[in-house]
Amino acid sequence: MSNLATMPSLQAIVLLVASNLFMTMAWYGHLKNLATSPWYIAAVASWGIALAEYLLQVPANRIGFQQAGLSVAQLKILQEVITLSVFVPYAVVYLGQPLKLDYLWAALCMVGAAYFMFRA
């Protein structure tokens, strides 16, 4: 049985998911946590969180491209699928946004995009 270190595709995916958690917090967390603060305070806080996102995103893309052999387009679509997968629960659970059927339609569009990027 292989471990994560010997599976570059899985390693890239795990790093992309982790980076997306930070990205989502950086982009949307201030709407709840710093709602009454001036925008520039929220921006500085978001930049600090985004640094963690970049520290995970850059190696994820390098591993995915250089070791797993994914194309740049495949990495981008993978990133978008992960983004939606992280964003919807975050918006619903953490930010208290209503769960809409539109999320399902968007996800189906992303599945279609992933299909076309990853087909042989």
Short mmCIF file of C-alpha atoms in Angstrom, two decimals:
data_model
loop_
_atom_site.label_atom_id
_atom_site.label_comp_id
_atom_site.label_asym_id
_atom_site.label_seq_id
_atom_site.Cartn_x
_atom_site.Cartn_y
_atom_site.Cartn_z
CA MET A 1 0.00 0.00 0.00
CA SER A 2 1.38 3.40 -1.00
CA ASN A 3 1.56 6.34 1.31
CA LEU A 4 0.80 9.96 0.46
CA ALA A 5 4.44 10.82 -0.24
CA THR A 6 4.57 8.32 -3.11
CA MET A 7 1.32 9.50 -4.73
CA PRO A 8 1.94 12.93 -6.27
CA SER A 9 -1.62 13.36 -7.59
CA LEU A 10 -3.12 12.74 -4.17
CA GLN A 11 -0.47 14.89 -2.53
CA ALA A 12 -1.36 17.77 -4.87
CA ILE A 13 -5.08 17.33 -4.16
CA VAL A 14 -4.58 17.33 -0.38
CA LEU A 15 -2.48 20.50 -0.61
CA LEU A 16 -5.08 22.13 -2.89
CA VAL A 17 -7.88 21.33 -0.43
CA ALA A 18 -5.86 22.76 2.46
CA SER A 19 -4.98 25.88 0.47
CA ASN A 20 -8.64 26.33 -0.42
CA LEU A 21 -9.65 26.27 3.21
CA PHE A 22 -7.29 29.18 3.84
CA MET A 23 -8.35 30.97 0.65
CA THR A 24 -12.01 30.75 1.55
CA MET A 25 -11.32 32.07 5.05
CA ALA A 26 -9.24 34.91 3.61
CA TRP A 27 -11.82 35.92 1.01
CA TYR A 28 -15.01 35.48 3.02
CA GLY A 29 -14.20 35.07 6.73
CA HIS A 30 -13.94 38.83 7.25
CA LEU A 31 -17.62 39.15 6.31
CA LYS A 32 -18.43 37.52 9.64
CA ASN A 33 -15.37 38.08 11.82
CA LEU A 34 -14.48 41.66 10.88
CA ALA A 35 -17.85 42.91 9.66
CA THR A 36 -17.66 46.14 11.65
CA SER A 37 -13.96 46.80 11.03
CA PRO A 38 -12.76 49.15 8.31
CA TRP A 39 -12.12 47.43 4.97
CA TYR A 40 -8.35 47.94 5.20
CA ILE A 41 -8.20 46.01 8.49
CA ALA A 42 -10.08 43.16 6.81
CA ALA A 43 -7.73 43.38 3.82
CA VAL A 44 -4.59 43.13 5.96
CA ALA A 45 -6.05 40.22 7.94
CA SER A 46 -7.04 38.51 4.69
CA TRP A 47 -3.55 38.97 3.26
CA GLY A 48 -2.10 37.27 6.33
CA ILE A 49 -4.41 34.31 5.87
CA ALA A 50 -3.76 34.27 2.13
CA LEU A 51 -0.04 33.82 2.77
CA ALA A 52 -0.81 30.39 4.22
CA GLU A 53 -2.91 29.69 1.14
CA TYR A 54 -0.02 30.54 -1.19
CA LEU A 55 2.42 28.46 0.85
CA LEU A 56 0.21 25.45 0.10
CA GLN A 57 -1.00 26.38 -3.39
CA VAL A 58 2.42 26.86 -4.97
CA PRO A 59 3.82 23.46 -3.96
CA ALA A 60 0.50 21.81 -4.86
CA ASN A 61 0.71 23.14 -8.40
CA ARG A 62 4.39 22.27 -8.73
CA ILE A 63 3.82 18.71 -7.50
CA GLY A 64 0.75 18.33 -9.71
CA PHE A 65 2.55 19.63 -12.79
CA GLN A 66 6.08 18.32 -12.33
CA GLN A 67 5.54 15.03 -10.53
CA ALA A 68 1.97 13.97 -11.26
CA GLY A 69 2.09 15.09 -14.89
CA LEU A 70 -1.11 17.15 -14.76
CA SER A 71 -1.48 19.91 -17.31
CA VAL A 72 -1.98 23.51 -16.24
CA ALA A 73 -5.59 23.33 -17.48
CA GLN A 74 -6.19 20.17 -15.44
CA LEU A 75 -4.74 21.81 -12.35
CA LYS A 76 -6.98 24.84 -12.84
CA ILE A 77 -10.17 22.80 -13.23
CA LEU A 78 -9.18 20.64 -10.26
CA GLN A 79 -8.69 23.84 -8.26
CA GLU A 80 -12.14 25.13 -9.26
CA VAL A 81 -13.86 21.85 -8.34
CA ILE A 82 -12.13 21.90 -4.96
CA THR A 83 -13.01 25.57 -4.50
CA LEU A 84 -16.71 24.88 -4.96
CA SER A 85 -16.48 21.81 -2.71
CA VAL A 86 -14.94 23.91 0.07
CA PHE A 87 -16.96 27.08 -0.48
CA VAL A 88 -20.47 25.62 -0.32
CA PRO A 89 -20.12 24.02 3.14
CA TYR A 90 -18.27 27.12 4.39
CA ALA A 91 -20.98 29.47 3.14
CA VAL A 92 -23.80 27.34 4.52
CA VAL A 93 -22.32 26.21 7.84
CA TYR A 94 -20.00 29.05 8.84
CA LEU A 95 -21.59 32.08 7.18
CA GLY A 96 -25.18 30.86 7.57
CA GLN A 97 -26.08 31.26 3.91
CA PRO A 98 -29.04 29.27 2.59
CA LEU A 99 -28.30 26.08 0.68
CA LYS A 100 -29.54 26.63 -2.86
CA LEU A 101 -30.20 24.29 -5.72
CA ASP A 102 -27.96 26.57 -7.78
CA TYR A 103 -24.96 25.07 -5.98
CA LEU A 104 -25.91 21.68 -7.43
CA TRP A 105 -26.21 23.10 -10.95
CA ALA A 106 -22.84 24.82 -10.59
CA ALA A 107 -21.32 21.56 -9.35
CA LEU A 108 -22.72 19.68 -12.33
CA CYS A 109 -21.17 22.25 -14.66
CA MET A 110 -17.84 21.76 -12.88
CA VAL A 111 -18.14 17.98 -13.29
CA GLY A 112 -18.63 18.56 -17.00
CA ALA A 113 -15.60 20.86 -17.13
CA ALA A 114 -13.50 18.29 -15.27
CA TYR A 115 -14.64 15.58 -17.65
CA PHE A 116 -13.49 17.53 -20.69
CA MET A 117 -10.14 18.45 -19.09
CA PHE A 118 -9.32 14.94 -17.91
CA ARG A 119 -10.63 12.79 -20.77
CA ALA A 120 -8.01 10.97 -22.78
#
